[in-house]
Structure formats: structure tokens, C-alpha cells
Coordinates of C-alpha atoms in Angstrom, one line a residue:
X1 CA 48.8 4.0 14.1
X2 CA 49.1 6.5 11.2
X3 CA 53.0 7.9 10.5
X4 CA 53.7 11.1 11.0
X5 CA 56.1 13.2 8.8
X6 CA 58.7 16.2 8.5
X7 CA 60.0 18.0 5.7
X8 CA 63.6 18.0 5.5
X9 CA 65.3 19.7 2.4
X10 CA 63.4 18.7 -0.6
X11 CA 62.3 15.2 1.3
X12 CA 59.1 14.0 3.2
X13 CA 60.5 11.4 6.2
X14 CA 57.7 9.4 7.8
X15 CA 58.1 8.5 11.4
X16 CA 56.2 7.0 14.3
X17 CA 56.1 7.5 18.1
X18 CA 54.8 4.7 19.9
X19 CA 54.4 4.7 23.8
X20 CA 54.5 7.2 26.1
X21 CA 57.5 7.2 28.6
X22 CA 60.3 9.5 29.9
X23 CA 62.9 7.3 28.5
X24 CA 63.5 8.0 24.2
X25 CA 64.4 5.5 22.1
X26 CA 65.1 6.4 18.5
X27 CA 64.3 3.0 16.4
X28 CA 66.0 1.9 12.8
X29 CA 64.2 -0.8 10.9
X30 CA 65.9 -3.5 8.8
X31 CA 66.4 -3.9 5.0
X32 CA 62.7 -3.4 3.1
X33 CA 61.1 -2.9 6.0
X34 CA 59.6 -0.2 8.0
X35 CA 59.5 1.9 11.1
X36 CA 55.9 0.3 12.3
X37 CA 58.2 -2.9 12.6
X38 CA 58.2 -1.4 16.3
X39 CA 54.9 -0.8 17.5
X40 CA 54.9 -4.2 18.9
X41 CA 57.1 -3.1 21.8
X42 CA 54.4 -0.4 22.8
X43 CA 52.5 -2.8 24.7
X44 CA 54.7 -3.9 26.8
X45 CA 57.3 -1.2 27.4
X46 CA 54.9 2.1 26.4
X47 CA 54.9 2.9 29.8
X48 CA 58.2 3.9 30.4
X49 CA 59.7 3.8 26.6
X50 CA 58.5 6.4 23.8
X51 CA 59.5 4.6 20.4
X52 CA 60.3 7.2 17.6
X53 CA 61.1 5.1 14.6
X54 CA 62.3 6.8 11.2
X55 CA 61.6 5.2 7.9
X56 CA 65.0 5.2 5.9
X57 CA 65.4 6.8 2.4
X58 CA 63.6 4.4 0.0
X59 CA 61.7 2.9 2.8
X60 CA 58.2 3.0 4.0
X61 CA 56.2 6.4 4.1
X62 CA 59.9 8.4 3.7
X63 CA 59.9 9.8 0.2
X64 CA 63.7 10.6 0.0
X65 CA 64.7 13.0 -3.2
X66 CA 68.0 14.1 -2.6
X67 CA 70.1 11.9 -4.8
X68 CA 71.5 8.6 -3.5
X69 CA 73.2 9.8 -0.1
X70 CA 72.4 9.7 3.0
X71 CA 74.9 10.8 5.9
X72 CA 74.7 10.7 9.9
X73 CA 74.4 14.5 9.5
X74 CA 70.9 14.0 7.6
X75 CA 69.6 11.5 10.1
X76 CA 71.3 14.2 13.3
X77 CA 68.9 17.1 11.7
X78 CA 65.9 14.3 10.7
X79 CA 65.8 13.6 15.1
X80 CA 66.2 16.9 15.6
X81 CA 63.1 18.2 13.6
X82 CA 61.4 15.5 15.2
X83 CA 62.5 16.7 19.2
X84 CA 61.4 20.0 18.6
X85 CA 58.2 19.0 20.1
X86 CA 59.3 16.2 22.2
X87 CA 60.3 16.8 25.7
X88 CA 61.5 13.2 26.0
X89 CA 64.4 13.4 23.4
X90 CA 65.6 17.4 24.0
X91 CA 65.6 16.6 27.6
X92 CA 67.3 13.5 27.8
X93 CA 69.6 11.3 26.6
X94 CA 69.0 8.8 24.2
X95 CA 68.8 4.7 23.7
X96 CA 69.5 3.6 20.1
X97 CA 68.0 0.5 18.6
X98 CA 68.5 -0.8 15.5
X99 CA 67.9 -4.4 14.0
X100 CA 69.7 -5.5 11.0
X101 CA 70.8 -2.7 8.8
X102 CA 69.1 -0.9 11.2
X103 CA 72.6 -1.9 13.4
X104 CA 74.4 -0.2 10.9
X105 CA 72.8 3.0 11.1
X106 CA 72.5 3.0 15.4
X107 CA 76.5 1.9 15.0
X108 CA 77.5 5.2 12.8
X109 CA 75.1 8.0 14.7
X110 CA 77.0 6.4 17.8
X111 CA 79.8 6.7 16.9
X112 CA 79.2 10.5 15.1
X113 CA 77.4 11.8 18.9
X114 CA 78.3 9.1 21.8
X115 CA 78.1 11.8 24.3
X116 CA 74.5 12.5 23.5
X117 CA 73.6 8.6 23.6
X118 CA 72.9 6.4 26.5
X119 CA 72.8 2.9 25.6
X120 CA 72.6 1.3 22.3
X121 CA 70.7 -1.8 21.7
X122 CA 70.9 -4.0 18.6
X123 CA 69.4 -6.7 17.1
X124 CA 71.4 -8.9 14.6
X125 CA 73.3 -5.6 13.9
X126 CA 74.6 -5.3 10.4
X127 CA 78.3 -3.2 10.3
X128 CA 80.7 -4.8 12.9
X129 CA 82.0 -6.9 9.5
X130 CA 82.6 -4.8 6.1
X131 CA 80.9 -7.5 4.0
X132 CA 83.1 -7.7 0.2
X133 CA 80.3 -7.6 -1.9
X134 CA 79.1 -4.3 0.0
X135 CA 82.3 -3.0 -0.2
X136 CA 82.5 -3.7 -3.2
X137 CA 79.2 -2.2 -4.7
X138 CA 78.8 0.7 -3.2
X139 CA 82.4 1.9 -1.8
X140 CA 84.5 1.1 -5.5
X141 CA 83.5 3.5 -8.8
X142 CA 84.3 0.5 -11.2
X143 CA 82.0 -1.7 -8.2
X144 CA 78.9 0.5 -8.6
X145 CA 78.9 0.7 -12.4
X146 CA 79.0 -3.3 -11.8
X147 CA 76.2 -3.4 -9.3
X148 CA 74.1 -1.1 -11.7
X149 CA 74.8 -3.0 -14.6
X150 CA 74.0 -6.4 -12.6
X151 CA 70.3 -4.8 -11.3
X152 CA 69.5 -4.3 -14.8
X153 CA 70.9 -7.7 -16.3
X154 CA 71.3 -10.0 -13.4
X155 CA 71.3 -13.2 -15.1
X156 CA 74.9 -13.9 -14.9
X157 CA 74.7 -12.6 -11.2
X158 CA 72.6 -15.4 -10.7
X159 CA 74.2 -18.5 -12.7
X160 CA 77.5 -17.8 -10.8
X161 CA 75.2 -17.6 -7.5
X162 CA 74.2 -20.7 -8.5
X163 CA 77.5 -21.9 -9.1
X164 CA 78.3 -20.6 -5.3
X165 CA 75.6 -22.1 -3.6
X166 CA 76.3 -26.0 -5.5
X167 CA 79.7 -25.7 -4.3
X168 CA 79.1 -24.7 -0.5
X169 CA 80.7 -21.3 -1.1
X170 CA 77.1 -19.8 -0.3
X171 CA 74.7 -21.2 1.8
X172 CA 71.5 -21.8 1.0
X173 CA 69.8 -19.4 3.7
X174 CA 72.1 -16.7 1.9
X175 CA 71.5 -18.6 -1.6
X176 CA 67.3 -17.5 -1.3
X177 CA 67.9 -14.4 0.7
X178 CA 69.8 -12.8 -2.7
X179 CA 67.7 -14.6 -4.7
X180 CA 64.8 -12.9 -3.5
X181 CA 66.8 -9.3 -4.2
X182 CA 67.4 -9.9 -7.5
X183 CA 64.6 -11.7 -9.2
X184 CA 62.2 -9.3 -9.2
X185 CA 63.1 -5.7 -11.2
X186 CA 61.3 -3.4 -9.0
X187 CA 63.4 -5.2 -5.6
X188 CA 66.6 -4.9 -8.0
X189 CA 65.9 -0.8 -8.7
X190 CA 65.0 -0.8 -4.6
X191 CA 68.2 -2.4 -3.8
X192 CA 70.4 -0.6 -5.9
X193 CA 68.8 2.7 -4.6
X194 CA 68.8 1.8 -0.8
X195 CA 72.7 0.1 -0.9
X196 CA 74.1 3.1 -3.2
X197 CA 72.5 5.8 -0.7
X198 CA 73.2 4.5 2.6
X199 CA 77.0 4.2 1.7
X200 CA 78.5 6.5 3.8
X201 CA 77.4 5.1 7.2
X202 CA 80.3 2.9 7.5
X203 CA 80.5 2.4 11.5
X204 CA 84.6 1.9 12.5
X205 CA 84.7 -0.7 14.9
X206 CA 87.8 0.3 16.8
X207 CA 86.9 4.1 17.2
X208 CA 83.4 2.9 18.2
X209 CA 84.9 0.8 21.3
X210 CA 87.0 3.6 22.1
X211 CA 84.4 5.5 22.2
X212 CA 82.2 3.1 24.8
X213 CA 85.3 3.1 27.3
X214 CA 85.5 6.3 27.5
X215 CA 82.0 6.9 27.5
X216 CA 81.2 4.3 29.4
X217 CA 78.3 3.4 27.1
X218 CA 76.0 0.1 27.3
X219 CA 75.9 -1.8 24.3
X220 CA 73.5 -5.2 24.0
X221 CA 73.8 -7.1 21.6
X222 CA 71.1 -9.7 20.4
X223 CA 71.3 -12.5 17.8
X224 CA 69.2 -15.6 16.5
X225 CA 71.1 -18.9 17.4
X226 CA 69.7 -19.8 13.8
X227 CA 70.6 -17.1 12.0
X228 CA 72.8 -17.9 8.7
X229 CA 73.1 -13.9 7.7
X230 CA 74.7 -12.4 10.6
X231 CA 76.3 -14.7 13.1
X232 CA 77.1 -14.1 16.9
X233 CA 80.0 -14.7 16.6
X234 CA 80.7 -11.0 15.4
X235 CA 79.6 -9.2 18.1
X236 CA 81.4 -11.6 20.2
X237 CA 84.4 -10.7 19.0
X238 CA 83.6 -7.3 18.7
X239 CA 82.9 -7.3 23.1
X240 CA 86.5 -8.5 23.5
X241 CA 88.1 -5.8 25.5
X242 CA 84.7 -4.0 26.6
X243 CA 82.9 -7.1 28.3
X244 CA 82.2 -4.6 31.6
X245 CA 80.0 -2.2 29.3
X246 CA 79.0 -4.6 26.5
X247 CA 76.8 -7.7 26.3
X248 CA 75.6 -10.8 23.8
X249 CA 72.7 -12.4 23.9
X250 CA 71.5 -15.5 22.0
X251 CA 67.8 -16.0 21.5
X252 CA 66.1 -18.7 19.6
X253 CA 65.5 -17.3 16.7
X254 CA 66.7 -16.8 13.4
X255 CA 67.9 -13.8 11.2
X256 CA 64.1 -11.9 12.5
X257 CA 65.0 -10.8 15.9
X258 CA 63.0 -8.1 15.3
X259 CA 59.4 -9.9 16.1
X260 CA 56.6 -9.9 18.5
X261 CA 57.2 -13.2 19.9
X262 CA 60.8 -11.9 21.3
X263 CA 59.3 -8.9 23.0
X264 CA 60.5 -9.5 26.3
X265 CA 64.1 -10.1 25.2
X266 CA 64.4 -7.0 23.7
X267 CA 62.6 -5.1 26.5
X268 CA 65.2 -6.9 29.0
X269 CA 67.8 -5.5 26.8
X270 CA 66.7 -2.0 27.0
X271 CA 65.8 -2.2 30.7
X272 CA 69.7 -4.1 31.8

């Protein structure tokens, strides 16, 4: 499947479409990965699912060049460049599904234009919990100078990780997943880029609930019963109070929800 693209200011976004259905779905890939992430779910959902999934500033085909930020209001006018020509999305409402960070940005387009959504699906959804070093780093001016700093001398980043992981603080499925992030300079210049420009999608929680009861809007939730980065226990806590329009489901898997092999429990999720 070769990626399509649209011009949008001074930037080229790539995008895909896979299947052919009535119903739209508008897909958002996880952390250094890419929009084809989906084309898995083509084969067995295609028929009534069409997939549009958007590569992310500083991710995949999507050659993003204005500055670091990114806001829902570029992602609102990125889908709507892409409905244009698609009857599915301008004629319908529309599912979200997002895995990962992915969650995040499904959670802050929801929460920007609930009336034009129908159901949001996510898997292992970062953004229900403002995570400190996050917060830190991107939302704090003495925190980004910090996080800048650290991407182009990490070495005391990574003695005190060290330090974190020896003494339980960290554990060790978060120890290799930053380790990975910051050993490499390219992946440091990628993560500093990609955390610093997605900033301002910071999904409220409470507003986003409110938001479901009135709307009425079905969430599903999916998470790995071995997943060390982003526990279930979030969105459980986060479906108190809206159980009659929001569910959590626990796979075995870890942090990759987002994989072949779990096809059908993502297709039951968009199909519930």
C-alpha cells in the first residue's frame, strides 16, 4: 500500500486508507511508529471499516515544517483535506482509534469535536495520567531547556536512570524502554522534536467524561495484562462514573496492543 499525501501550510502529511466500508475510522499510530501500523485490520474488518490513518509530525511519510507545534486545530483541517474526497467521513460520523500516544491524540480531537465523533476506541491510550517527566519537559520553559540540554548530553540522564532502576524506583521494562530513547543521537533529536511539538494535546479527563454523558459517547478501552508502560488500572479509574457508555478490556498482551495477532479484539471493540 503506498501512502497518500496532502499539503497543508508549508507541510506534506502522509496518510493511508485501508478498507472499503461505510463506517470511517480515523487511526493514530504510537510513539516512532507509523500510520501503516493499521493495515492489518483491512483484512478482517475492510468490509465495513475504511481505515484513514495519519502519520504524525516527525513520523513516517509526514514531513512536518512548521516549527515544533502541533494543535487539534491542525489535525481538524489535516481530516478535513483528507474528506474532501471521501464520502465516508463527510457523510458520517466518525470512530477514533488510537494506540499509545496515539490515545493521546484520539483523547484531545474528542474532546475539541465530541459531537462530530461516534465512538472512540483505544489501545493502551496514553493521556488519562499527566506523566511528571512529560509535564515536565515539554509544559515548564526551565523543563524544556532541561530536556534539550539532556538530548544533546544525556549521560547524566542515564547514570541517575541507572541509579532509579537499582533502587526499584524504575522498572526495568521502563529502565530499556528510555534507554532505547536516549542512546542513540538521531532517536534523542526525534524525541525531543516529537515530545516538544505535540505539547498542546493535553486531553482533560474530567471535561472529556462530561463530555461522553452528555454525548452519550462509546469509549473502549483496551490494555495488555503485561504491560509495565501504561497500566489498566488508568482507564479503570478513569470509567468510574461512566461504566454504561465506557468499557475495559484486558488482552494478553503487553505494552503492543497494536498487533496482528489481536485483530479480532480490536475489531470486537469497534463493532460493540
Amino acid at each position: 500500500m503506498e501512502p497518500q499525501f496532502i499539503n497543508y501550510k508549508n507541510s506534506r502529511i502522509g496518510w493511508y486508507c485501508f478498507g472499503r466500508g461505510s463506517k470511517p475510522v480515523i487511526c493514530f499510530h504510537g510513539y516512532g511508529e507509523n500510520a501503516k501500523a493499521f493495515s492489518f485490520l483491512e483484512k478482517q474488518a475492510g468490509n465495513d471499516f475504511s481505515f484513514y490513518a495519519i502519520d504524525l509530525p516527525f513520523h513516517g511519510k509526514t514531513e512536518w515544517n512548521e516549527g515544533l507545534n502541533f494543535q487539534w486545530e491542525d489535525l481538524r483541517e489535516i481530516i478535513s483535506e483528507i474528506a474532501k474526497d471521501k464520502k465516508q467521513i463527510s457523510n458520517n460520523k466518525i470512530t477514533l482509534l488510537g494506540f499509545s500516544l496515539g490515545g493521546r491524540i484520539a483523547l484531545s480531537l474528542y474532546q475539541a469535536i465530541p459531537t462530530q465523533i461516534e465512538k472512540v476506541v483505544l489501545l493502551a491510550p496514553d493521556g488519562l495520567k499527566v506523566n511528571f517527566w512529560y509535564w515536565l519537559s515539554t509544559q515548564t520553559w526551565i523543563g524544556n531547556k532541561l530536556f534539550y540540554a539532556t538530548m544533546k548530553n544525556p549521560g547524566w540522564f542515564f547514570s541517575f536512570l541507572k541509579l532509579l532502576n537499582k533502587t526499584g524506583i524504575v522498572n526495568a521494562s521502563i529502565f530499556r524502554f528510555v534507554k532505547y530513547y536516549i542512546d542513540n543521537t538521531e532517536v534523542r533529536h526525534e524525541l525531543y522534536n516529537r515530545w516538544t511539538s505535540l505539547r498542546k494535546l493535553k486531553p482533560d479527563s474530567s471535561i472529556i467524561k462530561s463530555f461522553i454523558k452528555q454525548h452519550k459517547t462509546a469509549f473502549r478501552f483496551v490494555y495488555g495484562k503485561h504491560d509495565r508502560i501504561i497500566l489498566s488500572k488508568i482507564g479503570e479509574k478513569f470509567q468510574q462514573g461512566i461504566e454504561d457508555y465506557c468499557t475495559v478490556t484486558v488482552i494478553e498482551s503487553g505494552h503492543q496492543v497494536l498487533h496482528e495477532k489481536y485483530t479480532a479484539d480490536i475489531v470486537a471493540q469497534l463493532i460493540s
